[in-house]
N, CA and C atoms as an extended XYZ file, in Angstrom:
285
Properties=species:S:1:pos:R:3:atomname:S:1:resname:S:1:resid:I:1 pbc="F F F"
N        65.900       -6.672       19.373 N   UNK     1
C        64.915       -7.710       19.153 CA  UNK     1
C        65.591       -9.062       19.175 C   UNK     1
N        64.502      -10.189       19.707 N   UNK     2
C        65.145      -11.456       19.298 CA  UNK     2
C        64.697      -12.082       18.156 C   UNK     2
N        65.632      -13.175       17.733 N   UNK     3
C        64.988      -13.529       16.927 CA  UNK     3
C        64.251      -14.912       17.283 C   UNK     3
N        63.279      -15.079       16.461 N   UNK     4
C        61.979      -16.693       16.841 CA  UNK     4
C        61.473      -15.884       18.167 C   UNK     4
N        60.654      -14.562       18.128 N   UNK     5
C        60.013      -13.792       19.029 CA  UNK     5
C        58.446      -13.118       17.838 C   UNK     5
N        57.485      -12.969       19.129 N   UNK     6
C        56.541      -12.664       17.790 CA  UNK     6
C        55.985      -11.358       18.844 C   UNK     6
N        55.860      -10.334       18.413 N   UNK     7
C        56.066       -8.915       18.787 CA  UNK     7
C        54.703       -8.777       18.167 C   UNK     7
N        53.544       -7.958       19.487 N   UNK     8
C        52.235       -7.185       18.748 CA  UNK     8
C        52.279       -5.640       18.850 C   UNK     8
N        52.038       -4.777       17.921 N   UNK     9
C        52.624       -3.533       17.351 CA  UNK     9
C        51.415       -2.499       17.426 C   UNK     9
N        51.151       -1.598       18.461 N   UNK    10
C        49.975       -0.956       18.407 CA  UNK    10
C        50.685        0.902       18.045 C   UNK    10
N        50.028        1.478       16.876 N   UNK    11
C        50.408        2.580       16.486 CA  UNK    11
C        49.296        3.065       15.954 C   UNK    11
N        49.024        4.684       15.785 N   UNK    12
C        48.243        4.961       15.115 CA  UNK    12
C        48.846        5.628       13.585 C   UNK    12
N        50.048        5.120       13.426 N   UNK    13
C        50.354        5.954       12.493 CA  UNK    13
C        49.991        5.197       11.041 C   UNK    13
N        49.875        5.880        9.870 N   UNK    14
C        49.197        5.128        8.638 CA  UNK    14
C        50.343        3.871        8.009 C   UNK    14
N        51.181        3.993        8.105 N   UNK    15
C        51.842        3.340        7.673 CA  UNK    15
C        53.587        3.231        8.686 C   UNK    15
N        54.506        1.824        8.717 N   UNK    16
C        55.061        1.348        9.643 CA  UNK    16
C        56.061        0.774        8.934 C   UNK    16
N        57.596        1.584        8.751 N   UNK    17
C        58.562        0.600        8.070 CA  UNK    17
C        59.188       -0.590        9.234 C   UNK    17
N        59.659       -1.562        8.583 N   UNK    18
C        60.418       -2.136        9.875 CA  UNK    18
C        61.616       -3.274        8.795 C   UNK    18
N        62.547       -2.712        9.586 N   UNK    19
C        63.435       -3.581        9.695 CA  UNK    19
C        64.398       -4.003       10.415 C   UNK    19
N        64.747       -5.758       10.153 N   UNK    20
C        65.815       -6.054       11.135 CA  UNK    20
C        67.285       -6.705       10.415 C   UNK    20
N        67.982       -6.441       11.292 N   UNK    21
C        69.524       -6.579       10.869 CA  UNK    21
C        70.036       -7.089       12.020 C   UNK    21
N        71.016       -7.485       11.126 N   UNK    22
C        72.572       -8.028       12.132 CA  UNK    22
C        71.745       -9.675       12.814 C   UNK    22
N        71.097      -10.175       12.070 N   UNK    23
C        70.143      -11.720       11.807 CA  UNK    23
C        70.981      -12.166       11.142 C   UNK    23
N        71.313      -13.642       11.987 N   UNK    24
C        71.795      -15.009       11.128 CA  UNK    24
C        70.789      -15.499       10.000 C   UNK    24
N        71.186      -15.735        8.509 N   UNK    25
C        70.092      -16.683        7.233 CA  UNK    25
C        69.298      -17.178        8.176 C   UNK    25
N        67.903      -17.168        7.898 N   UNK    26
C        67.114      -17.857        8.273 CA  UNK    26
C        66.566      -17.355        9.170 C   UNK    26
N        66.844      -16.608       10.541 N   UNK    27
C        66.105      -16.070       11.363 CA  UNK    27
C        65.182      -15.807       11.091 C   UNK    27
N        64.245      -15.374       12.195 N   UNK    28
C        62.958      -14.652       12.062 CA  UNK    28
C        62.425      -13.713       13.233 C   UNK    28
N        61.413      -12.330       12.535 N   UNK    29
C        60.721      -12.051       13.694 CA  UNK    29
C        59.462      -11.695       13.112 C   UNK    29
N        58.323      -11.976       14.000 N   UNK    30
C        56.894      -11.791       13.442 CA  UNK    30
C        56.277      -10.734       14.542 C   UNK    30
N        55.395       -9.927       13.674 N   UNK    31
C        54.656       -8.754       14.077 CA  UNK    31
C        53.581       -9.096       13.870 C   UNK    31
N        52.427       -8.737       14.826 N   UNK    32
C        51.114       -8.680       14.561 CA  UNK    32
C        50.827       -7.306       15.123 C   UNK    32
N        50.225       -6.354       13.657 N   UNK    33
C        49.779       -5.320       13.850 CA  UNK    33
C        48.156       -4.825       13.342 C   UNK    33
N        47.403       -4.574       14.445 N   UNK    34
C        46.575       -4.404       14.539 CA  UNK    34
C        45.667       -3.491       13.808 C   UNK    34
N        44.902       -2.841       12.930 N   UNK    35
C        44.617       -2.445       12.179 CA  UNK    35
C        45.065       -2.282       10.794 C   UNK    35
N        46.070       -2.847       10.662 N   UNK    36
C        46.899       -2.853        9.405 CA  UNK    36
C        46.232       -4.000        8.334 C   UNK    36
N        46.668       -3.370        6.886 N   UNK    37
C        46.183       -4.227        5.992 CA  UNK    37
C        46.839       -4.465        4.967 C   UNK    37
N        47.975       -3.943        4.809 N   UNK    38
C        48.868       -4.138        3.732 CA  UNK    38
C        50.302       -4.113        3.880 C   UNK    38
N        51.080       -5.314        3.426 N   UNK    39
C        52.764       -5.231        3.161 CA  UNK    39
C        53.198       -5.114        1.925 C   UNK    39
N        54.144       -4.486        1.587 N   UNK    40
C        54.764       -3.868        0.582 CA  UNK    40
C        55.804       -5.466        0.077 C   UNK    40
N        56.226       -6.180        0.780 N   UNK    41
C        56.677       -7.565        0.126 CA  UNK    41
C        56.015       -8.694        1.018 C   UNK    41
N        56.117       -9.683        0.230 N   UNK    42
C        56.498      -10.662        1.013 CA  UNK    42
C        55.184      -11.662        0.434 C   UNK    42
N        55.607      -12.914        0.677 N   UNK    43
C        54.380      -14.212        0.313 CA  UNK    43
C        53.450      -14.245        0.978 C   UNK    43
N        51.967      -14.020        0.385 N   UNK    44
C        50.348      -14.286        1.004 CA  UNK    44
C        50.439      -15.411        2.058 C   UNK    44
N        49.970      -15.659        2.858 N   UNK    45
C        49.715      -17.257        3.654 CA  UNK    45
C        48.113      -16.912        3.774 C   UNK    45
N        47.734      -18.067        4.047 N   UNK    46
C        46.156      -18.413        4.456 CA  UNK    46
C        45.290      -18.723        5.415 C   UNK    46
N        46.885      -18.737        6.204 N   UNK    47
C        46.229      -18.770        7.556 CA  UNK    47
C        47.318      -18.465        8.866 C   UNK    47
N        47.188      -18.528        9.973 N   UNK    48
C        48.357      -18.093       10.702 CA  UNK    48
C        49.030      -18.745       11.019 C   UNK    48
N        48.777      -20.191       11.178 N   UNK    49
C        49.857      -21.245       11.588 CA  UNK    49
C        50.667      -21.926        9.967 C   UNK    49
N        49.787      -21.243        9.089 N   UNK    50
C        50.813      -21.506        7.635 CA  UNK    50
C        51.959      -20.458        7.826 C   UNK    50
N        51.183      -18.903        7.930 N   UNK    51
C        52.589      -18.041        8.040 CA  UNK    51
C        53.813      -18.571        9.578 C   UNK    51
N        53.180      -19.072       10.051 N   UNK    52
C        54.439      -19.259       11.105 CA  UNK    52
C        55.390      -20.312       10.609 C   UNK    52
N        55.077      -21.559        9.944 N   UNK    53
C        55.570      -22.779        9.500 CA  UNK    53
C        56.346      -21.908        7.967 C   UNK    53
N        56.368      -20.586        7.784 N   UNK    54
C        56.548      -20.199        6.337 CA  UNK    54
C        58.586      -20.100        6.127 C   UNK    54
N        59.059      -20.386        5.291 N   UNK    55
C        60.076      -20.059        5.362 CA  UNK    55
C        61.052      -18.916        4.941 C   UNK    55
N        60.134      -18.118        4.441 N   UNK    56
C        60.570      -16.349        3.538 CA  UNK    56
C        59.740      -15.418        4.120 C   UNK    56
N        60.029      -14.114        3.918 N   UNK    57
C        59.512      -13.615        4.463 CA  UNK    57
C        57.261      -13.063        3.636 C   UNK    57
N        56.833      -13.046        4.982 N   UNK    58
C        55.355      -13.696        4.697 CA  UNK    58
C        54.433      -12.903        5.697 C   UNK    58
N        53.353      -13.028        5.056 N   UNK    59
C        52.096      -12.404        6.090 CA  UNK    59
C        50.816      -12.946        5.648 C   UNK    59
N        49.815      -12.736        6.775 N   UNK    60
C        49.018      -12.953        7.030 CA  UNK    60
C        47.474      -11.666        7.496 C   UNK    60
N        46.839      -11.347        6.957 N   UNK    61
C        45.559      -11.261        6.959 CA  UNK    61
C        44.358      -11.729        7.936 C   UNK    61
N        43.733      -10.973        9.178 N   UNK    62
C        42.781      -12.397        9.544 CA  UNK    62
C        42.474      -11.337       11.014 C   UNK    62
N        41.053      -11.520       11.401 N   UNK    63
C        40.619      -10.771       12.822 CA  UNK    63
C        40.898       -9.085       13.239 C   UNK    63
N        40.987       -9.154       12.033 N   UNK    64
C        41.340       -7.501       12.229 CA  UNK    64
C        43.388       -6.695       12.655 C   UNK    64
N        43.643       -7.772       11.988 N   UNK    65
C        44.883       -7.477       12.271 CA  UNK    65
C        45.528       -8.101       11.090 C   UNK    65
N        47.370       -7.633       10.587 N   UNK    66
C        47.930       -7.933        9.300 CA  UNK    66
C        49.173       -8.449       10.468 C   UNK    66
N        49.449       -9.522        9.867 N   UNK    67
C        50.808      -10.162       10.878 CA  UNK    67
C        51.361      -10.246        9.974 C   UNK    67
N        52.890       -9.783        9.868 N   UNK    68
C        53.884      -10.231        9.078 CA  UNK    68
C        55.449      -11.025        9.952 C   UNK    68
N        56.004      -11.607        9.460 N   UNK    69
C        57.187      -12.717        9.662 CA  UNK    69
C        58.514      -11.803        8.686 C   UNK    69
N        59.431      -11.737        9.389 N   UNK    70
C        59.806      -11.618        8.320 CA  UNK    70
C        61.804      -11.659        8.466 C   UNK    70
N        61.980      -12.917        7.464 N   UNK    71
C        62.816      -13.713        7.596 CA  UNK    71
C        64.031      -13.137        6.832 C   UNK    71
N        65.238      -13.558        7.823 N   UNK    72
C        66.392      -12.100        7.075 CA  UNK    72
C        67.331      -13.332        6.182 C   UNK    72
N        68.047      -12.499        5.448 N   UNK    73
C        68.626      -13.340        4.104 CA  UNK    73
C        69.853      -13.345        4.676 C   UNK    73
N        70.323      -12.488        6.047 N   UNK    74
C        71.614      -12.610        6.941 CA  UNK    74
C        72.227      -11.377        6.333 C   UNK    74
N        73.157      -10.815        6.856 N   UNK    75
C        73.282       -9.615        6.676 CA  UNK    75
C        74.944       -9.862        6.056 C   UNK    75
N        75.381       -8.836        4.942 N   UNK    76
C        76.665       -9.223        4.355 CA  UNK    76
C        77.492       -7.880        4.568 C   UNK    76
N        78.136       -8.275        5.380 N   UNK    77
C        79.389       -7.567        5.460 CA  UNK    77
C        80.330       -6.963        4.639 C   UNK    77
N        80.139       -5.227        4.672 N   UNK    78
C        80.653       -4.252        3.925 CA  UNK    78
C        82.123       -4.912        3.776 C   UNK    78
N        82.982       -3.969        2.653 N   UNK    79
C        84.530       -4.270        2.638 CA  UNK    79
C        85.300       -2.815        2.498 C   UNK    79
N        86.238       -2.647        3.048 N   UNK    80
C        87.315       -1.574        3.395 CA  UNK    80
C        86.763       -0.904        4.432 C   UNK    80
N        87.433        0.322        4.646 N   UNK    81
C        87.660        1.315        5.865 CA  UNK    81
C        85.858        1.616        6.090 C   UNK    81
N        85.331        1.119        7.414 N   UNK    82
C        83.655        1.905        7.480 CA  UNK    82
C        82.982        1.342        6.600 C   UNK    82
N        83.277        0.126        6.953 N   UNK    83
C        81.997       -0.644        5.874 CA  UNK    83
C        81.456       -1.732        7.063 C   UNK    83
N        80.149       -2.286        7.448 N   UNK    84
C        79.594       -2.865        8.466 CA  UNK    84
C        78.467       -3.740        7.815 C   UNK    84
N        77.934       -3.801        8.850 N   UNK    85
C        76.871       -4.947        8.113 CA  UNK    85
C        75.528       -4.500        6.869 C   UNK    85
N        74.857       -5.232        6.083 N   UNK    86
C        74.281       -4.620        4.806 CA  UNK    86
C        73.223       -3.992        5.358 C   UNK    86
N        72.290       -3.994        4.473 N   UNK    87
C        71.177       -2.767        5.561 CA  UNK    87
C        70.010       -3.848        5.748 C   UNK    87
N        70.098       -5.021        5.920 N   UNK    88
C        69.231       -6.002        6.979 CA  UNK    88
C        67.761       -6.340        5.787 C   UNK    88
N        66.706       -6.674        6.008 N   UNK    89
C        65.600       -7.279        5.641 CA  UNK    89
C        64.889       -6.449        5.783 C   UNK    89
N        63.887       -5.554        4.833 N   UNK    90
C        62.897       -4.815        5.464 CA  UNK    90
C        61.380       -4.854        4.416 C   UNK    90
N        60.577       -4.411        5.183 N   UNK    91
C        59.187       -4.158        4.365 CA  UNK    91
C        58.064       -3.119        5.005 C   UNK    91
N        57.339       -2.463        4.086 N   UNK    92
C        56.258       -1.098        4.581 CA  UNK    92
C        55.283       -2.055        5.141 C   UNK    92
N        54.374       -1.541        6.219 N   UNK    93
C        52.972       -2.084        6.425 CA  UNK    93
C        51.877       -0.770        6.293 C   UNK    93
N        50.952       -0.890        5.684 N   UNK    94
C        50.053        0.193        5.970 CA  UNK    94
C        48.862       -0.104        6.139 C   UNK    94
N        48.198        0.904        6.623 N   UNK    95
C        46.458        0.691        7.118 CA  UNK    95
C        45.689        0.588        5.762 C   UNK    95
């Protein structure tokens, strides 16, 4: 994935983990998934051009679809033998 890319997500399955890693602070990637109605984190917005202007990770509500953003804290690098990057930014979506 890139990041500052906004990805639409068609599944029938009830619920959709996602996460991304190996993101510089601050990045972002936004999903708009279509029948969905609920995220497991992240800040309410009110509208869709609020969640895009948002700076944490955030979603949105609206037309029959749940869009979420969702902005990585940068990933921190394990220490000694087999240690790699942390396990990235993530959140559930469900119908």
């Amino acid at each position: 994935m890139r990041a500052g890319t906004e990805y639409k997500v068609t599944t029938e399955r009830p619920s959709v983990n996602i996460n991304v890693k190996e993101l510089d602070a601050g990045s972002w990637v936004m999903f708009e998934l279509p029948g969905f109605t609920t995220a497991s984190s992240g800040t309410a917005q009110d509208s869709l051009d609020a969640l895009r202007k948002a700076g944490d990770t955030s979603y949105y509500k609206g037309n029959g679809s749940l869009w979420v953003k969702i902005v990585s804290t940068g990933d921190v690098l394990g220490t000694g033998p087999g240690k790699g990057p942390g396990a990235g930014t993530s959140l559930q979506v469900g119908r």
